[in-house]
Coordinates of C-alpha atoms and ligand atoms in Angstrom, one line a residue:
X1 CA 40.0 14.0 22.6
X2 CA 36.5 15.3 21.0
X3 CA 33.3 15.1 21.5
X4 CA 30.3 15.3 18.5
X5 CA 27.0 14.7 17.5
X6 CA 24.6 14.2 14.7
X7 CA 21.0 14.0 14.0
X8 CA 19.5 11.2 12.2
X9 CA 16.3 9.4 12.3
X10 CA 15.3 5.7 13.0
X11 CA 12.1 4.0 11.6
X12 CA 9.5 1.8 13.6
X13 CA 7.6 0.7 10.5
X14 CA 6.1 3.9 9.2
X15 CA 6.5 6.2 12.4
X16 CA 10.2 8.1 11.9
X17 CA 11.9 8.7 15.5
X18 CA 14.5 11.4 15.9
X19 CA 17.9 9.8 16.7
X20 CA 20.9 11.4 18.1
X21 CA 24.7 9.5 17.0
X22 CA 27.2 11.1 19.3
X23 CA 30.8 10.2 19.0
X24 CA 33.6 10.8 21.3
X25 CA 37.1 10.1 20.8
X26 CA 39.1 9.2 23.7
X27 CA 43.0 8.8 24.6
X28 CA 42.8 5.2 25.5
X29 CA 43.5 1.5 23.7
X30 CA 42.4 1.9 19.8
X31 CA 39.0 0.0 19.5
X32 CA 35.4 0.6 18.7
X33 CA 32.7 0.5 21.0
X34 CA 28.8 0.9 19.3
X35 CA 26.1 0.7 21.9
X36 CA 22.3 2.1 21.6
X37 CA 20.8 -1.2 20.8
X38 CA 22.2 -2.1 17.4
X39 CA 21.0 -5.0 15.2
X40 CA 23.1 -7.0 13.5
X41 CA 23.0 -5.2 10.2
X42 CA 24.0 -1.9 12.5
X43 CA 26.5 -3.6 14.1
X44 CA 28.2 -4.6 11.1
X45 CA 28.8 -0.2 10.6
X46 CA 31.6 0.0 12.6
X47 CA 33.2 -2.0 9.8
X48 CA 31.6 -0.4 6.8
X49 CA 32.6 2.9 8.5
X50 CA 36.1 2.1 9.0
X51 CA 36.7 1.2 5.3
X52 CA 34.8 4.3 3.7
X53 CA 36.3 6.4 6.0
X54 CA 40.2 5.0 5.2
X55 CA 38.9 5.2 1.4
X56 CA 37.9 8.4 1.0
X57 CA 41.3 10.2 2.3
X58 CA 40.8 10.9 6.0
X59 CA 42.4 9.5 9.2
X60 CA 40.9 6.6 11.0
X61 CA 41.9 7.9 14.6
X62 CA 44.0 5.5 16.1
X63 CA 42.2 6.3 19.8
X64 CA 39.4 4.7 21.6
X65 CA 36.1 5.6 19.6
X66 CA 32.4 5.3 21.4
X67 CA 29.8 5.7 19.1
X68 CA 26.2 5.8 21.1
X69 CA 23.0 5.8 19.2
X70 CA 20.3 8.0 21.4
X71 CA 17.5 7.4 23.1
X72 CA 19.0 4.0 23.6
X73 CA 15.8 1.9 24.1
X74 CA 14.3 3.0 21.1
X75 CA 15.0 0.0 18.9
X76 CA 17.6 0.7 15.7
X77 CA 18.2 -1.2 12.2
X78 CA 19.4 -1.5 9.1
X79 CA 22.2 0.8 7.3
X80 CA 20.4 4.0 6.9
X81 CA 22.9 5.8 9.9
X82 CA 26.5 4.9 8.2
X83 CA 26.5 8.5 7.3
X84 CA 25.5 10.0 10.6
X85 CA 28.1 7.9 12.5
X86 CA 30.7 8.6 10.1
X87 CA 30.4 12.6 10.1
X88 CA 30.1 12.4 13.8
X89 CA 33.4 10.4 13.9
X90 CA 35.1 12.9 11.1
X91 CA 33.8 15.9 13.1
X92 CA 35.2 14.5 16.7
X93 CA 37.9 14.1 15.4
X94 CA 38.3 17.5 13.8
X95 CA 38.5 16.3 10.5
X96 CA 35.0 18.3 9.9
X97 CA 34.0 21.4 10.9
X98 CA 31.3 21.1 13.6
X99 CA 30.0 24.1 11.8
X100 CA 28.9 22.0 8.5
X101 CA 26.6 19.7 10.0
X102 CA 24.7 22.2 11.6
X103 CA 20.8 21.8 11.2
X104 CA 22.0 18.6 8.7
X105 CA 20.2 15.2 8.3
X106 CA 22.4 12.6 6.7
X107 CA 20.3 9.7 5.9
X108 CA 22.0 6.4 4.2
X109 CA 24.7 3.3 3.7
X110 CA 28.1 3.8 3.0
X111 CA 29.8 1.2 0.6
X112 CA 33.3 -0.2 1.8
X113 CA 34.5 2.5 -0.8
X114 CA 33.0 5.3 0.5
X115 CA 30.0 5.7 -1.8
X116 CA 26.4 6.4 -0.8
X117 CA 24.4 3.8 -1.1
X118 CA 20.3 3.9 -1.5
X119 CA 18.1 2.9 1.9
X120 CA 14.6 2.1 2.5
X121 CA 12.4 4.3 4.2
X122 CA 13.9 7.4 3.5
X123 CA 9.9 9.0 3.0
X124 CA 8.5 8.8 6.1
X125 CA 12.0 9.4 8.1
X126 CA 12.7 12.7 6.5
X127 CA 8.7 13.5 7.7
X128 CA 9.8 12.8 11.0
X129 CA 12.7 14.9 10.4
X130 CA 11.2 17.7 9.6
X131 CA 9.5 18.1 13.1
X132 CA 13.0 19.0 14.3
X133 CA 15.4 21.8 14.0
X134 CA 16.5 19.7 10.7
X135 CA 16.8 22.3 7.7
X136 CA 18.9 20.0 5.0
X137 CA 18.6 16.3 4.4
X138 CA 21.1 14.7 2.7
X139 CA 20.8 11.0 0.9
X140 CA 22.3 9.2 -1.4
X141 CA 21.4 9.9 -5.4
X142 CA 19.0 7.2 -5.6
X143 CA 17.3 8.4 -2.8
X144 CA 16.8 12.1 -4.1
X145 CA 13.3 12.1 -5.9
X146 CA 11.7 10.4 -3.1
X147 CA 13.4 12.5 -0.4
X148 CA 11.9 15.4 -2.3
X149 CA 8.6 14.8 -1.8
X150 CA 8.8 15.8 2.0
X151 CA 7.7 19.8 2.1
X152 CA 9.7 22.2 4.7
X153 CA 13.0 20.2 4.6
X154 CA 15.6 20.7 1.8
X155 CA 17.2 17.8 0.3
X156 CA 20.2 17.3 -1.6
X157 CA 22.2 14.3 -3.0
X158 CA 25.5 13.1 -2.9
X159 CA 27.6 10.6 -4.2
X160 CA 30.1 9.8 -1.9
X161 CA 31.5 10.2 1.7
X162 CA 34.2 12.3 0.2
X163 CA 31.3 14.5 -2.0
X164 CA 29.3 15.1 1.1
X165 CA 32.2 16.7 3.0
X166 CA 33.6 18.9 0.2
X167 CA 29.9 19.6 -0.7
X168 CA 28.8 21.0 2.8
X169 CA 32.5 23.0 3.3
X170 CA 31.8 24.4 -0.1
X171 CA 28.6 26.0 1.1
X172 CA 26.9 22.9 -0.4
X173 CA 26.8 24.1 -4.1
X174 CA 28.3 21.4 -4.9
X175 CA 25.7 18.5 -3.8
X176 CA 23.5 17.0 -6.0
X177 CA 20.0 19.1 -6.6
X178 CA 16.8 16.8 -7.3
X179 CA 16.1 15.6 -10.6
X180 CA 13.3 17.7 -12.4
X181 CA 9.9 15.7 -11.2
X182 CA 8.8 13.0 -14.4
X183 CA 5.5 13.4 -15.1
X184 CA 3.3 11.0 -13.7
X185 CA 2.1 8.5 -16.7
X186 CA -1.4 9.3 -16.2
X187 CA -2.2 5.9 -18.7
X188 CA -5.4 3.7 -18.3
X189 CA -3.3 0.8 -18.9
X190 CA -3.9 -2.1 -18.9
X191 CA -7.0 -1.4 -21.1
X192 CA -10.3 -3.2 -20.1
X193 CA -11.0 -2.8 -24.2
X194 CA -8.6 -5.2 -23.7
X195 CA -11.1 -8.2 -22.5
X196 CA -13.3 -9.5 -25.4
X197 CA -17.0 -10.3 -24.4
X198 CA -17.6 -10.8 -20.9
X199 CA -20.0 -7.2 -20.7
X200 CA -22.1 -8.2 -17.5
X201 CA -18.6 -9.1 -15.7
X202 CA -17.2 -5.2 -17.1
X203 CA -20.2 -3.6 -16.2
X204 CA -19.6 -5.1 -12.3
X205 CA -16.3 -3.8 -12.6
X206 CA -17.2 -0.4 -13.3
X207 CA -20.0 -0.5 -10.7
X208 CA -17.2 -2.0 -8.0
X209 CA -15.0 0.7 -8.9
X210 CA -17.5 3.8 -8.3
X211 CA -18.7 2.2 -4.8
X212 CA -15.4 0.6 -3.6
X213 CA -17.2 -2.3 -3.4
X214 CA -15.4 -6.4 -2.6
X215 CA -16.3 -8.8 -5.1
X216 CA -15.4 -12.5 -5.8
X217 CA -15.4 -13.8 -9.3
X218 CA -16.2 -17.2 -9.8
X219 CA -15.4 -18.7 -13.3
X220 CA -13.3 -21.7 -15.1
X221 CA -9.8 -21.1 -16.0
X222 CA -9.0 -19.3 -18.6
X223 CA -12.2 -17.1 -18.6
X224 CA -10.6 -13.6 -17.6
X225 CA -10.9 -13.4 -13.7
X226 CA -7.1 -12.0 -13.3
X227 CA -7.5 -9.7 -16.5
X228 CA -10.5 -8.3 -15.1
X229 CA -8.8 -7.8 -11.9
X230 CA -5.7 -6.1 -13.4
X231 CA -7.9 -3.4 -14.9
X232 CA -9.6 -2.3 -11.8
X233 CA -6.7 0.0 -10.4
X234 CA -6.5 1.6 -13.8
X235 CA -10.2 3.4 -13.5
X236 CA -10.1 3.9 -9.7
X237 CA -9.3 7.5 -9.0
X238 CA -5.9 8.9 -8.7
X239 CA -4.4 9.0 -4.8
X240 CA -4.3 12.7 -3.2
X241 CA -1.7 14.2 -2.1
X242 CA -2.5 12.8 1.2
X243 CA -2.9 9.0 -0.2
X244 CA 0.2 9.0 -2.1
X245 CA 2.5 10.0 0.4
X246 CA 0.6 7.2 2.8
X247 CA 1.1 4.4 0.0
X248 CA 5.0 5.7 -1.7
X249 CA 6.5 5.4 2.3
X250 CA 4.9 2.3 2.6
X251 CA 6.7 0.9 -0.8
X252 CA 10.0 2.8 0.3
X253 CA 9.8 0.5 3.6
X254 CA 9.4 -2.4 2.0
X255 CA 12.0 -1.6 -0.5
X256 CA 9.0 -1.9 -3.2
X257 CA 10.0 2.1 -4.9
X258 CA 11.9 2.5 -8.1
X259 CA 14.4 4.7 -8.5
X260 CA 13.1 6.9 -10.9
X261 CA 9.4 6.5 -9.3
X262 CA 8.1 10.1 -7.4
X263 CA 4.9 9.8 -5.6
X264 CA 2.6 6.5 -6.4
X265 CA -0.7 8.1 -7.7
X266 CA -2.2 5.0 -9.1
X267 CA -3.9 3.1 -7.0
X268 CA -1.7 0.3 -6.2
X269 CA -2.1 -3.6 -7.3
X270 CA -1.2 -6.8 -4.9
X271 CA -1.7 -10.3 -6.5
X272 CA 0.0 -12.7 -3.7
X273 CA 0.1 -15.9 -4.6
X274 CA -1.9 -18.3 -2.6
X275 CA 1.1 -20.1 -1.7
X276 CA 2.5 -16.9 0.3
X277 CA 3.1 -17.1 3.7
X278 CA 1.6 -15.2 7.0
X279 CA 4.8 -12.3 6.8
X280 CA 4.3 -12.3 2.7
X281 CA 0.5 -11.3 3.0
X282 CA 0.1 -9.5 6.0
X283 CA 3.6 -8.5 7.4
X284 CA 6.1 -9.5 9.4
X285 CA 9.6 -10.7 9.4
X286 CA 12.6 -11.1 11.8
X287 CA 13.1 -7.4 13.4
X288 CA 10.7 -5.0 13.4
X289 CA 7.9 -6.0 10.9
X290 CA 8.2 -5.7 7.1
X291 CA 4.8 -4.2 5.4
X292 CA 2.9 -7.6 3.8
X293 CA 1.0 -7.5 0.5
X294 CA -2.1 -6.5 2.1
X295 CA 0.2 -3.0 3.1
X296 CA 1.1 -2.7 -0.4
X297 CA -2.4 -2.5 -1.7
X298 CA -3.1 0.0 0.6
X299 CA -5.4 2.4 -1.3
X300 CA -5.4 0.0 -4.2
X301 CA -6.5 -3.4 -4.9
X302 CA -5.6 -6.6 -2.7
X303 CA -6.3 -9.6 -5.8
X304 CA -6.6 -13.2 -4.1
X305 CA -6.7 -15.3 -7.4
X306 CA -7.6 -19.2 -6.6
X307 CA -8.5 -17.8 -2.8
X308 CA -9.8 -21.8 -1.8
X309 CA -6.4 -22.4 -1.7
X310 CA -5.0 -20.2 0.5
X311 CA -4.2 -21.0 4.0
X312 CA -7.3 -20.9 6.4
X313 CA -5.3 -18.8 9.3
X314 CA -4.0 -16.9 6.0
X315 CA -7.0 -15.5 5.1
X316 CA -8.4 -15.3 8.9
X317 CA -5.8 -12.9 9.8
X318 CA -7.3 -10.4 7.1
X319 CA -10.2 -10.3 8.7
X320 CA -9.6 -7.7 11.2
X321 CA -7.6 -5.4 9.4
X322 CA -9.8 -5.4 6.6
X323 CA -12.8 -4.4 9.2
X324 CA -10.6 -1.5 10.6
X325 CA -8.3 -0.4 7.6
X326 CA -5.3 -1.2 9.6
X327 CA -3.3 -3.8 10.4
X328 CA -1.2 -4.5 13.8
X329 CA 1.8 -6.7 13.9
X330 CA 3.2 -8.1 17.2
X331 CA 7.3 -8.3 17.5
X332 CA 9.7 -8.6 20.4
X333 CA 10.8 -5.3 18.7
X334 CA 7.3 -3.4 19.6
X335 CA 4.5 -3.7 17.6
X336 CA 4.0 -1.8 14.4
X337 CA 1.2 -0.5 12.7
X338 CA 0.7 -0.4 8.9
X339 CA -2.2 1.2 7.1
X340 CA -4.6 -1.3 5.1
X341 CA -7.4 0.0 3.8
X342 CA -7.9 -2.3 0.2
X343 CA -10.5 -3.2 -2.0
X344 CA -10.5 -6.9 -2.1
X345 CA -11.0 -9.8 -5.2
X346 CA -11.5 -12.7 -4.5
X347 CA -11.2 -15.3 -7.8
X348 CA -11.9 -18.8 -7.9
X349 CA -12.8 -22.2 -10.1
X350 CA -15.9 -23.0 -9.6
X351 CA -14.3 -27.0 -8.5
X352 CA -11.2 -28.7 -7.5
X353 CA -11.0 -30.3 -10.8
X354 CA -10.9 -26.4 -12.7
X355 CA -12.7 -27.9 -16.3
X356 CA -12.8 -24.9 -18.5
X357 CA -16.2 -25.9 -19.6
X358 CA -18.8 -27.2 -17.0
X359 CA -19.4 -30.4 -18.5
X360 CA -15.8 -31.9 -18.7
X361 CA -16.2 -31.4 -14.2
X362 CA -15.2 -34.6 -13.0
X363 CA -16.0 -33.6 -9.8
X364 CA -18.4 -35.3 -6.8
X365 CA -21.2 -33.2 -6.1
X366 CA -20.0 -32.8 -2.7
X367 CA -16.4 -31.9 -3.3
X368 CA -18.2 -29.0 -5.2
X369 CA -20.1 -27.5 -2.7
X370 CA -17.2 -28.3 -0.2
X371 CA -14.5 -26.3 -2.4
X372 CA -16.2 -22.9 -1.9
X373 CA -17.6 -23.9 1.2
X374 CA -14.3 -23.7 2.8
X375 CA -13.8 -19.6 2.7
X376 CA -14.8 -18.4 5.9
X377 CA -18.2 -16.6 6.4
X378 CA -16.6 -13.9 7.9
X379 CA -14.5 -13.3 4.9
X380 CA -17.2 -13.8 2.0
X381 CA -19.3 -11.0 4.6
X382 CA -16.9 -8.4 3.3
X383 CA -18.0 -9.1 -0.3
X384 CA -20.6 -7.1 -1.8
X385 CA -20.6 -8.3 -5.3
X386 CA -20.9 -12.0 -6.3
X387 CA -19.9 -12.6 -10.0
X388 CA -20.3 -15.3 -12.2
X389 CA -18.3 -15.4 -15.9
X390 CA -19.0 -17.9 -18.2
X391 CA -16.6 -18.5 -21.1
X392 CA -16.9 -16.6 -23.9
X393 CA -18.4 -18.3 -27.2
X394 CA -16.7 -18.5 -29.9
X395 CA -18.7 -16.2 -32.1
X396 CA -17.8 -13.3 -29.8
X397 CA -14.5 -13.8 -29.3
X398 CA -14.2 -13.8 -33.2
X399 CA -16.9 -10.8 -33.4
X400 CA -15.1 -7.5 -33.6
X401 CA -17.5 -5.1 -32.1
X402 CA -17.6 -1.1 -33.0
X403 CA -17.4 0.9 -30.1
X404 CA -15.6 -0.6 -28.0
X405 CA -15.0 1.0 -24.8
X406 CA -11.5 2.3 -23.3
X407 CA -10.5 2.1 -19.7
X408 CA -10.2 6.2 -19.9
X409 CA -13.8 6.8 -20.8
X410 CA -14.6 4.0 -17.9
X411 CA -12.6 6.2 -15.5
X412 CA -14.3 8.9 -15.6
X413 CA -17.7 7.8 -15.1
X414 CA -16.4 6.5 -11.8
X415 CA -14.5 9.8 -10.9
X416 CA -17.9 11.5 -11.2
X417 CA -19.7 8.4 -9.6
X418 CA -17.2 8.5 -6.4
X419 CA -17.3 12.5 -6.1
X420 CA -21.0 12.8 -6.2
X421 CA -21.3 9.3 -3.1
X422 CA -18.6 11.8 -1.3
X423 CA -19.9 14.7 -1.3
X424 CA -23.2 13.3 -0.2
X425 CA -22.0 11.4 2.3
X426 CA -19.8 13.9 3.5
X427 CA -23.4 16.3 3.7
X428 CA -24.9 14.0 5.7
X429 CA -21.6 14.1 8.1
X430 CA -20.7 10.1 7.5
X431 CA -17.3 11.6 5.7
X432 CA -16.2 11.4 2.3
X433 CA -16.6 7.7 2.3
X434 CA -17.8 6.0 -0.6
X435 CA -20.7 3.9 -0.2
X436 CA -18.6 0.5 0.2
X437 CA -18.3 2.1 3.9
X438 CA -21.6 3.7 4.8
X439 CA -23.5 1.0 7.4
X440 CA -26.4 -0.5 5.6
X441 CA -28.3 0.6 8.9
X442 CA -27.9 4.3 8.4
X443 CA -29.1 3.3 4.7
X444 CA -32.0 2.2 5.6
X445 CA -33.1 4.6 7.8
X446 CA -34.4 8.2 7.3
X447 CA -33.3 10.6 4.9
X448 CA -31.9 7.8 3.1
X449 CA -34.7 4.7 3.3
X450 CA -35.8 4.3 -0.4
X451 CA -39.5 3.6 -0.9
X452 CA -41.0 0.4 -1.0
X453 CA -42.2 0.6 -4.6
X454 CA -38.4 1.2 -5.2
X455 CA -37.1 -1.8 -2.7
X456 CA -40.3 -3.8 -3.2
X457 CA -38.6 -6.9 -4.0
X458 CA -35.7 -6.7 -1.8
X459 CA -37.7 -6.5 0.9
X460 CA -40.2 -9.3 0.4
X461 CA -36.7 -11.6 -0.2
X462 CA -35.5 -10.2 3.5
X463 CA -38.9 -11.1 5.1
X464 CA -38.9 -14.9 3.4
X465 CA -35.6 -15.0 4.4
X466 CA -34.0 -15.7 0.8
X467 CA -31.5 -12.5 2.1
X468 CA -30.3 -11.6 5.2
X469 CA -30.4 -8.3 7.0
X470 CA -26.6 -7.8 5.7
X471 CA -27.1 -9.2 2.2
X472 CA -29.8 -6.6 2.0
X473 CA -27.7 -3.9 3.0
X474 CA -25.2 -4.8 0.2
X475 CA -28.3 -4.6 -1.7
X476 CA -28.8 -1.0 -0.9
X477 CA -25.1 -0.5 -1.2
X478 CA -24.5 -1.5 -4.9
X479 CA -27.9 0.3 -5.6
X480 CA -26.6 3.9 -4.7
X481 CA -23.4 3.2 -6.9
X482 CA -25.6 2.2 -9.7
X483 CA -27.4 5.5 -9.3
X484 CA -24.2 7.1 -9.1
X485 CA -22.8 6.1 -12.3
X486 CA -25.8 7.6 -13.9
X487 CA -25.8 10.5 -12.1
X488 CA -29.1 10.7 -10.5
X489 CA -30.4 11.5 -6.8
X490 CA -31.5 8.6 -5.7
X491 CA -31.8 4.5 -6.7
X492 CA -34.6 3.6 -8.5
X493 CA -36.4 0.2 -9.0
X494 CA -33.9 -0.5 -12.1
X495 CA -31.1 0.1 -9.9
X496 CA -32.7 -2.0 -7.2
X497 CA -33.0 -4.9 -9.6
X498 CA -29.2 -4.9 -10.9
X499 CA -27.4 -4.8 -7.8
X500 CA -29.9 -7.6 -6.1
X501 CA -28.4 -9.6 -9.6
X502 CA -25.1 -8.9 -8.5
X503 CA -25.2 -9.1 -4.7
X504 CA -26.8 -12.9 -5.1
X505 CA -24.4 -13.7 -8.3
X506 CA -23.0 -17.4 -7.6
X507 CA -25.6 -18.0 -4.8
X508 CA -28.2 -18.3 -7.6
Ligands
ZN1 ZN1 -14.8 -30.0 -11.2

C-alpha cells in the first residue's frame, strides 16, 4: 500500500500546463493500469518504466500499480513524463523518500537502461513550471543549457534514473550543474561581400532589412536569388531577450535545437522547399500540431525560392497568419497556436522554361505572363519590394573591386536604421514597429504626410491610376526606410524616387 505524487508539466504547442502523476500501489493482482488520456508514445511508459526501474537496482513491486496523469482531459504526449511516473512509483513504494521530491520538476525519457534521455519542449514547460510551487527542475544532460535559460527555477542535470535518486538523497550535490553559457557567435556569416556584382539587388537588401519590408526577386537561375536571401538574417538585428526565448521554445518543440545551442539570437532562416507539404510549411501533424517552417522563421526570414511552384492552398494558407503574425492550427487534440511573425522572399524564374539568359526563353508569350500570374494577389499584396536581377557580365564577375563591403558594416547601418523607425514610431504611440507595419493610411496623413514637392510623382502615378492606393503606401513605406538608413528626419524627393524604383521593380 502507498500513495504518491509528482509534479510535471504537459505541453499544448507552446502553452506548458502543470500536470500532477500520482501513483498508488495497491494489494491486489500485479498489473499496471495508466489512465489520464495517454497517447500512444505515453502508453508505451509503462514499459519503458518497468525496464529502467528493474535496471537501475530497485524493486518493481509486484502489487497492482495505478498510475493517473492529472487533470485528465487535458490532452498528454510524448516521453517527457517517464521520470515523473517513475519517482512517483519509487516513492509509493517507499523506495524514495517522499521528502526528496519535494518542490521537484523531473522532466524527460528514460531509456530501457535507465538513462535520461533528451525531450522536446523542455523551454517553455519549465516556464510554465515556474508559475508553481516548483523550485528545482531536473532534465536530462542534453537538456541542461536550454533548461537554464528559464529565470526563478533551478535546474540541474542527471544522467540516469539511478543518478537522479542518489543525487536528490545526497542533498543534490551530486547532479549535474549547467555547462558555463558559450558565447553566442555574434558572426555576419554568410557574408554578402560574398555576392559579386549585383549592387542595385544589395542595396534592396539593405533597405528590406532596415524596414522589415517582403520582397520577391525575380531573376534566371543561377543569378544569386537564394544567396541574397541567405544573407538577409545575418544583418537583421539580434532577437531580445524577449524574441529569443519566443523563437529557441519554438525550435525545442519541434525538436529543431542543438545540444550545445543556448538562446537563438540570430534571426532565424526557413527555406522550405516548394515541394513541402501543408504540416511541413505551416504546422500540423498527427497529435497536437508540430510548429511548420513558417513557426520556425518566426522573427527571421520565411525564403519561398521558385514560389510558382508551390501549391496554390500552400501558399493561401499563409495568408492569414502572415496578416496577424500568428498562426492557428485546428486538431481533434485542441487547437494550438504558434507565433509567426516573418519577413517573407519570395524568388522566382522569370518562365517555366528558367533560360539563364533571356534570349535562349523558349517560352510562348502567354505561358510567361501566366507563370507569375498564378501567385495570388493576396499574396504578392504583402510584398513591398519588387526586384529584378539580371546576370552579372562577365567583366564584373572577373573585376575585383576595392572596397568591398562586409555584412558587419551592413548591419549596423540597419541597427541604427530600425532603432531610429522605433523610436519614432513608438513616439507617435503606433509601437516599436518598424515601418513594414505602420498602415500606409496613418502615413499619409498628418504629422507624417510628406509634401507634394517631395511625393510629386507618386502622387500624379496614383491619380492616373499607374499605382494603387496600396502600391502607394508601399511607396511611402520603403521611402521612410530609405531615409532611415541615412539617418535623416524625414524622406526626401531622392528617397521618393528609389523606393517608387523598387516598389514597381518587375511590373516595369
Ligand atoms: Zn522561358
Amino acid at each position: 500500500m502507498g500513495y504518491a505524487k509528482i509534479h510535471a508539466v504537459g505541453l499544448i504547442g507552446l502553452v506548458g500546463h502543470n500536470v500532477t502523476v500520482e501513483a498508488h500501489i495497491d494489494r491486489g493482482q500485479p498489473r499496471v493500469v495508466l489512465s489520464g488520456l495517454p497517447d500512444t508514445v505515453l502508453g508505451q511508459a509503462r514499459d519503458r518504466v518497468r525496464s529502467a526501474v528493474v535496471n537501475s537496482g530497485f524493486q518493481w513491486p509486484d502489487q497492482r500499480i495505478a498510475i493517473n496523469l492529472l487533470p485528465a482531459a487535458l490532452p498528454k504526449h510524448g516521453s517527457s513524463f517517464d521520470i515523473a511516473i517513475a519517482l512517483a512509483l519509487l516513492v509509493a513504494s517507499r523506495q524514495v523518500p517522499v521528502e526528496l521530491c519535494e518542490g521537484l520538476v523531473p522532466i524527460g525519457e528514460l531509456g530501457l537502461d535507465g538513462q535520461l534521455r533528451p525531450v522536446r519542449g523542455v523551454l517553455p514547460a519549465l516556464m510554465a513550471a515556474r508559475e508553481t510551487s516548483a523550485v528545482t527542475a531536473v532534465v536530462p544532460p542534453e537538456n541542461l543549457r536550454e533548461a537554464s535559460h528559464v529565470e526563478g527555477i533551478r535546474v540541474r542535470g542527471a544522467r540516469s534514473l539511478r543518478a537522479l535518486v542518489d543525487g536528490l538523497a545526497g542533498g543534490g550535490g551530486d547532479l549535474l550543474e549547467v555547462p558555463p553559457s558559450l558565447d553566442d557567435p555574434l558572426d555576419f556569416e554568410p557574408d554578402i561581400a560574398d555576392v559579386v556584382g549585383q549592387d542595385s539587388a544589395k542595396r534592396a537588401l539593405e533597405i528590406a532589412a532596415a524596414g522589415g519590408h517582403n520582397m520577391f526577386l525575380v531573376g534566371p537561375p543561377g543569378v544569386g536569388k537564394t544567396m541574397l536571401a541567405e544573407r538577409l538574417p545575418p544583418i537583421l538585428p539580434r532577437l531580445n531577450d524577449e524574441e529569443a526565448r519566443d523563437v529557441t521554445a519554438i525550435h525545442s518543440i519541434a525538436g529543431a535545437l542543438r545540444d550545445d545551442e543556448g538562446l537563438v539570437r540570430r534571426a532565424p532562416f526557413q527555406a522550405p522547399h516548394h515541394s513541402a507539404s501543408m504540416a511541413a510549411l505551416v504546422g500540423g501533424g498527427l497529435g497536437i500540431a508540430r510548429p511548420g517552417a513558417l513557426s520556425l522563421a518566426h522573427r527571421g526570414v520565411l525564403f519561398l525560392d521558385e514560389v510558382p511552384e508551390f501549391r496554390r492552398d500552400v501558399l493561401d494558407a499563409l495568408r492569414q497568419p502572415l496578416e496577424c503574425g500568428e498562426i492557428s492550427i485546428n486538431r481533434s487534440m485542441g487547437v494550438v497556436r504558434y507565433p509567426a511573425r516573418v519577413q517573407l522572399l519570395l524568388a522566382a524564374n522569370p518562365c517555366p522554361c528558367a533560360a539563364a539568359q533571356a534570349m535562349d526563353c523558349e517560352c510562348a508569350p502567354a505561358a510567361r505572363s501566366r507563370y507569375l500570374g498564378k501567385l495570388s494577389g493576396p499574396l504578392l499584396d504583402r510584398i513591398d519590394i519588387h526586384l529584378t536581377l539580371e546576370p552579372v557580365s562577365r567583366a564584373a564577375l572577373l573585376d575585383e573591386p576595392d572596397g568591398v563591403e562586409h555584412s558587419e558594416a551592413v548591419a549596423g547601418r540597419v541597427l541604427t536604421a530600425r532603432r531610429a523607425a522605433a523610436a519614432r514610431w513608438d513616439g507617435a504611440g503606433f509601437g516599436a514597429v518598424s515601418n513594414a507595419e505602420v498602415s500606409g493610411t496613418r502615413l499619409s496623413r498628418h504629422p507624417w504626410r510628406l509634401p507634394r514637392a517631395v511625393t510629386g510623382v507618386a502622387d500624379w502615378m496614383l491619380d492616373s491610376g499607374r499605382i494603387t492606393a496600396r502600391g502607394y503606401h508601399r511607396i511611402l513605406r520603403i521611402a521612410w526606410s530609405i531615409c532611415d538608413l541615412a539617418g535623416r528626419e524625414r524622406p526626401d524627393k531622392d528617397d521618393l524616387a528609389e523606393a517608387t524604383g523598387l516598389r514597381l521593380g518587375n511590373n516595369l
